[in-house]
């Protein structure tokens, strides 16, 4: 499993933006898809977005499509989640994780197809 670390969370007001980072420690994401998930209190973990780092294919849940953008840096050691137009419903702990499965699986944005979970970063959006 790939050790990864999320950062960039914080407290913002509705309508503002945040950029989360998911950094690989001692590895590159060349051979992985990297997914972003979130979990709000009392709710199940929800898939938000995913990127196949090698070819740049991206996937989004309907709840964030058009507001969030996933990307990777040129070194392929960091994946970003740009979050615009945040709402209180986006409040959650955000996690990143990796997958080596074929796109048929990781494109579903289901946590069971991912591993190597980071510790998470809290995003709080006030009304």
Tab-separated table of C-alpha atoms in Angstrom:
chain	number	residue	atom	x	y	z
A	1	UNK	CA	0.000	0.000	0.000
A	2	UNK	CA	1.114	3.521	-0.790
A	3	UNK	CA	1.520	5.897	2.145
A	4	UNK	CA	-0.333	9.068	1.280
A	5	UNK	CA	-1.137	12.251	3.186
A	6	UNK	CA	-4.025	14.660	2.692
A	7	UNK	CA	-3.849	18.362	3.491
A	8	UNK	CA	-5.585	21.629	2.721
A	9	UNK	CA	-8.789	21.339	4.692
A	10	UNK	CA	-10.195	24.158	6.763
A	11	UNK	CA	-13.164	26.310	7.654
A	12	UNK	CA	-14.707	28.425	4.889
A	13	UNK	CA	-17.976	30.157	4.182
A	14	UNK	CA	-20.520	28.980	1.653
A	15	UNK	CA	-19.523	29.926	-1.877
A	16	UNK	CA	-15.802	29.945	-1.148
A	17	UNK	CA	-13.129	27.566	-2.406
A	18	UNK	CA	-10.532	25.175	-1.031
A	19	UNK	CA	-7.844	23.065	-2.645
A	20	UNK	CA	-7.003	19.740	-1.083
A	21	UNK	CA	-3.747	17.911	-1.711
A	22	UNK	CA	-2.975	14.214	-1.612
A	23	UNK	CA	0.767	13.592	-1.510
A	24	UNK	CA	2.561	10.304	-2.100
A	25	UNK	CA	5.465	9.625	0.242
A	26	UNK	CA	8.429	8.060	-1.527
A	27	UNK	CA	6.343	6.940	-4.523
A	28	UNK	CA	4.665	8.298	-7.586
A	29	UNK	CA	1.070	7.831	-8.621
A	30	UNK	CA	2.060	6.660	-12.105
A	31	UNK	CA	0.485	3.246	-11.765
A	32	UNK	CA	-2.523	4.267	-9.716
A	33	UNK	CA	-5.893	5.826	-9.860
A	34	UNK	CA	-6.312	8.232	-6.970
A	35	UNK	CA	-9.729	8.756	-5.509
A	36	UNK	CA	-11.187	11.372	-3.215
A	37	UNK	CA	-13.838	10.372	-0.725
A	38	UNK	CA	-15.637	12.152	2.068
A	39	UNK	CA	-17.465	11.145	5.189
A	40	UNK	CA	-19.813	13.351	7.160
A	41	UNK	CA	-20.840	12.486	10.725
A	42	UNK	CA	-23.383	9.690	10.778
A	43	UNK	CA	-23.093	9.067	7.052
A	44	UNK	CA	-21.365	6.492	4.901
A	45	UNK	CA	-18.152	7.278	3.075
A	46	UNK	CA	-19.003	8.817	-0.292
A	47	UNK	CA	-16.912	8.768	-3.452
A	48	UNK	CA	-16.330	12.274	-4.769
A	49	UNK	CA	-13.818	12.095	-7.593
A	50	UNK	CA	-11.069	10.021	-9.097
A	51	UNK	CA	-8.209	10.499	-11.529
A	52	UNK	CA	-6.202	7.982	-13.481
A	53	UNK	CA	-2.849	9.689	-13.080
A	54	UNK	CA	-1.169	8.002	-16.048
A	55	UNK	CA	-3.724	9.100	-18.630
A	56	UNK	CA	-5.552	11.916	-16.871
A	57	UNK	CA	-9.039	10.438	-17.076
A	58	UNK	CA	-11.265	11.903	-14.382
A	59	UNK	CA	-14.542	10.933	-12.765
A	60	UNK	CA	-16.941	12.850	-10.520
A	61	UNK	CA	-19.989	12.132	-8.448
A	62	UNK	CA	-23.148	13.951	-9.462
A	63	UNK	CA	-23.073	15.907	-6.208
A	64	UNK	CA	-19.808	17.684	-7.094
A	65	UNK	CA	-19.737	17.648	-10.879
A	66	UNK	CA	-19.165	21.144	-12.211
A	67	UNK	CA	-17.864	22.433	-8.861
A	68	UNK	CA	-14.882	20.196	-8.066
A	69	UNK	CA	-11.852	19.533	-10.251
A	70	UNK	CA	-9.292	16.770	-9.723
A	71	UNK	CA	-5.792	17.025	-11.162
A	72	UNK	CA	-2.229	15.849	-10.625
A	73	UNK	CA	1.098	17.625	-10.727
A	74	UNK	CA	3.723	16.991	-13.409
A	75	UNK	CA	5.829	14.909	-11.036
A	76	UNK	CA	2.814	12.670	-10.406
A	77	UNK	CA	3.428	12.740	-6.686
A	78	UNK	CA	0.520	14.948	-5.712
A	79	UNK	CA	-3.146	14.893	-6.623
A	80	UNK	CA	-5.298	17.943	-6.020
A	81	UNK	CA	-8.998	18.441	-5.477
A	82	UNK	CA	-10.052	21.995	-6.283
A	83	UNK	CA	-13.381	22.658	-4.619
A	84	UNK	CA	-15.346	25.698	-5.737
A	85	UNK	CA	-18.800	26.877	-4.786
A	86	UNK	CA	-18.699	25.042	-1.488
A	87	UNK	CA	-21.923	24.519	0.429
A	88	UNK	CA	-22.583	23.339	3.987
A	89	UNK	CA	-23.487	19.943	2.492
A	90	UNK	CA	-19.828	19.562	1.514
A	91	UNK	CA	-18.790	19.527	5.167
A	92	UNK	CA	-16.982	16.249	5.869
A	93	UNK	CA	-13.632	14.618	6.444
A	94	UNK	CA	-12.030	14.173	3.041
A	95	UNK	CA	-9.812	11.194	2.307
A	96	UNK	CA	-7.730	10.101	-0.630
A	97	UNK	CA	-6.886	6.537	-1.532
A	98	UNK	CA	-5.374	4.585	-4.390
A	99	UNK	CA	-6.508	1.865	-6.708
A	100	UNK	CA	-4.697	-0.436	-9.108
A	101	UNK	CA	-7.878	-1.959	-10.446
A	102	UNK	CA	-9.115	-1.413	-13.990
A	103	UNK	CA	-11.126	1.708	-14.665
A	104	UNK	CA	-14.349	-0.301	-14.737
A	105	UNK	CA	-13.961	-0.582	-10.970
A	106	UNK	CA	-12.414	2.659	-9.745
A	107	UNK	CA	-14.678	4.774	-11.934
A	108	UNK	CA	-17.566	3.624	-9.766
A	109	UNK	CA	-16.087	5.716	-6.913
A	110	UNK	CA	-16.739	2.971	-4.403
A	111	UNK	CA	-14.440	2.761	-1.404
A	112	UNK	CA	-14.133	-1.027	-1.577
A	113	UNK	CA	-12.021	-0.713	-4.737
A	114	UNK	CA	-9.471	1.568	-3.073
A	115	UNK	CA	-6.762	1.146	-0.441
A	116	UNK	CA	-3.862	2.904	1.209
A	117	UNK	CA	-6.133	5.432	2.842
A	118	UNK	CA	-4.757	8.674	4.203
A	119	UNK	CA	-5.680	10.072	7.600
A	120	UNK	CA	-8.163	12.579	6.194
A	121	UNK	CA	-8.518	16.345	6.314
A	122	UNK	CA	-11.522	18.181	7.734
A	123	UNK	CA	-13.516	20.529	5.519
A	124	UNK	CA	-16.143	22.666	7.223
A	125	UNK	CA	-18.391	25.006	5.283
A	126	UNK	CA	-20.481	27.497	7.224
A	127	UNK	CA	-23.723	28.928	5.880
